Amino acid sequence: MRNLFGYMFCMLLFACGGSSDSGQSATQSAPAAPKDDGKGIGEITEVALNDPLDQEMVARGQEIYDLKCSACHKLTGQRVVGPGFLGVTERRKPEWIMNMITNTDAMLEKDPQAQALLEECLTRMPNQNVALNEARDILEFFLSNDQSKK
């Protein structure tokens, strides 16, 4: 009987004993959200802009826009399926624009600005499989569009 009582007492001590972290896990805060630098989510972290604009890039960018973007986006401020592009280079950083073009799914899942656009337009932008050099050409075209409308 004493052995049974001793055994039960030991089991009670082990069952009620605290963990080795001294209860700190309950008071630790969650890791801070990454700082939004306005560049979006993706491999584009720095974009060197041309001054003056490269007209060959502008022409290639317009061809890609006509093929992959124009069905849902206008070059004015008018929203069709997606938002209009007028002023996009003034509202967004070049890196954000290129990341949105090349890394659409991750941007819509994690970037607050992209998520706000999704809430506004109610339609996910499909991944168009645009290469980095093509995205840079599209950016040059957007810069040209914004400069011509001033």
Coordinates of C-alpha atoms in Angstrom, one line a residue:
M1 CA 0.0 0.0 0.0
R2 CA 2.8 2.4 0.8
N3 CA 4.4 1.6 -2.5
L4 CA 1.2 2.4 -4.3
F5 CA 0.8 5.6 -2.4
G6 CA 4.4 6.6 -3.2
Y7 CA 4.0 5.7 -6.8
M8 CA 0.8 7.8 -7.1
F9 CA 2.5 10.7 -5.3
C10 CA 5.4 10.6 -7.8
M11 CA 3.0 10.4 -10.8
L12 CA 1.1 13.4 -9.4
L13 CA 4.3 15.4 -9.1
F14 CA 5.3 14.6 -12.7
A15 CA 1.9 15.3 -14.0
C16 CA 1.6 18.7 -12.3
G17 CA 5.2 19.7 -12.8
G18 CA 6.0 22.6 -15.1
S19 CA 8.0 22.5 -18.3
S20 CA 11.6 23.6 -18.3
D21 CA 10.7 27.0 -20.1
S22 CA 9.2 28.3 -16.8
G23 CA 6.0 29.3 -18.4
Q24 CA 7.6 31.8 -20.7
S25 CA 6.0 30.4 -23.9
A26 CA 2.6 31.6 -22.7
T27 CA 3.9 35.2 -22.5
Q28 CA 6.1 35.3 -25.6
S29 CA 4.6 37.4 -28.4
A30 CA 4.3 36.2 -31.9
P31 CA 7.0 37.1 -34.3
A32 CA 6.5 40.6 -35.8
A33 CA 5.1 40.8 -39.3
P34 CA 7.7 41.7 -41.9
K35 CA 8.0 45.4 -42.6
D36 CA 6.2 46.5 -45.7
D37 CA 8.7 48.4 -47.8
G38 CA 6.3 48.9 -50.7
K39 CA 8.4 46.7 -53.0
G40 CA 6.1 43.7 -52.7
I41 CA 6.9 40.0 -52.5
G42 CA 9.3 38.4 -55.0
E43 CA 12.8 38.4 -56.3
I44 CA 12.7 42.0 -57.6
T45 CA 14.4 44.1 -54.9
E46 CA 15.9 46.9 -56.9
V47 CA 15.1 48.4 -60.3
A48 CA 17.3 50.9 -62.1
L49 CA 15.1 53.2 -64.1
N50 CA 16.1 54.6 -67.5
D51 CA 16.3 58.3 -68.0
P52 CA 15.3 58.9 -70.7
L53 CA 13.1 56.0 -71.3
D54 CA 14.3 53.2 -73.6
Q55 CA 12.0 53.3 -76.6
E56 CA 12.8 49.8 -77.7
M57 CA 11.7 48.5 -74.2
V58 CA 8.6 50.7 -74.4
A59 CA 7.7 49.1 -77.7
R60 CA 8.3 45.6 -76.4
G61 CA 6.3 46.4 -73.3
Q62 CA 3.4 47.6 -75.3
E63 CA 3.4 44.4 -77.4
I64 CA 3.3 42.3 -74.2
Y65 CA 0.6 44.5 -72.6
D66 CA -1.5 44.2 -75.8
L67 CA -1.1 40.4 -75.7
K68 CA -1.4 39.6 -72.0
C69 CA -2.9 42.6 -70.1
S70 CA -5.2 44.6 -72.3
A71 CA -8.2 42.2 -71.9
C72 CA -8.5 43.1 -68.2
H73 CA -6.7 46.4 -67.8
K74 CA -7.0 49.8 -69.6
L75 CA -4.2 52.4 -69.9
T76 CA -6.6 55.0 -68.4
G77 CA -7.9 55.1 -64.8
Q78 CA -10.9 53.0 -65.8
R79 CA -11.4 49.7 -64.1
V80 CA -12.5 46.8 -66.3
V81 CA -11.8 43.5 -64.7
G82 CA -8.6 44.8 -63.0
P83 CA -7.7 48.3 -62.2
G84 CA -6.7 50.9 -64.8
F85 CA -3.0 51.5 -65.2
L86 CA -3.0 55.3 -65.4
G87 CA -0.7 56.6 -62.7
V88 CA 0.4 53.2 -61.5
T89 CA 4.1 54.2 -61.6
E90 CA 3.3 57.1 -59.3
R91 CA 1.2 55.0 -56.8
R92 CA 3.5 52.0 -56.7
K93 CA 7.3 51.4 -56.6
P94 CA 8.8 49.9 -59.7
E95 CA 9.8 46.8 -57.7
W96 CA 6.2 46.3 -56.6
I97 CA 4.9 46.5 -60.2
M98 CA 7.4 44.0 -61.4
N99 CA 6.8 41.6 -58.5
M100 CA 3.0 41.8 -59.1
I101 CA 3.6 40.9 -62.8
T102 CA 6.0 38.1 -62.1
N103 CA 5.0 36.7 -58.7
T104 CA 1.2 37.2 -58.8
D105 CA 0.1 34.4 -56.6
A106 CA 2.4 35.2 -53.7
M107 CA 1.6 38.9 -54.0
L108 CA -2.1 38.3 -53.7
E109 CA -1.6 36.0 -50.7
K110 CA 0.9 38.1 -48.7
D111 CA 1.1 41.7 -50.0
P112 CA -1.3 44.1 -48.3
Q113 CA -1.6 46.4 -51.3
A114 CA -2.3 43.5 -53.7
Q115 CA -4.8 42.1 -51.2
A116 CA -6.6 45.5 -51.2
L117 CA -6.8 45.5 -55.0
L118 CA -8.2 42.0 -54.9
E119 CA -10.9 43.1 -52.4
E120 CA -11.7 46.0 -54.7
C121 CA -11.8 44.1 -58.0
L122 CA -13.0 40.8 -56.7
T123 CA -11.1 38.9 -59.3
R124 CA -7.6 37.2 -58.9
M125 CA -5.1 38.3 -61.5
P126 CA -4.0 35.1 -63.3
N127 CA -0.3 34.3 -63.6
Q128 CA 0.7 35.2 -67.1
N129 CA 4.1 33.6 -66.9
V130 CA 5.9 36.8 -67.7
A131 CA 9.7 36.6 -67.6
L132 CA 11.7 39.2 -65.7
N133 CA 13.0 40.9 -68.8
E134 CA 9.4 41.1 -70.1
A135 CA 8.2 42.6 -66.8
R136 CA 10.9 45.2 -67.1
D137 CA 9.7 46.1 -70.6
I138 CA 6.1 46.4 -69.3
L139 CA 7.3 48.7 -66.5
E140 CA 9.0 50.9 -69.1
F141 CA 5.8 51.0 -71.1
F142 CA 3.8 52.0 -68.0
L143 CA 6.3 54.7 -67.3
S144 CA 5.9 56.0 -70.8
N145 CA 2.1 55.8 -70.5
D146 CA 2.2 57.9 -67.3
Q147 CA 4.6 60.5 -68.8
S148 CA 2.5 60.9 -71.9
K149 CA -0.7 61.6 -69.9
K150 CA 0.7 64.4 -67.8

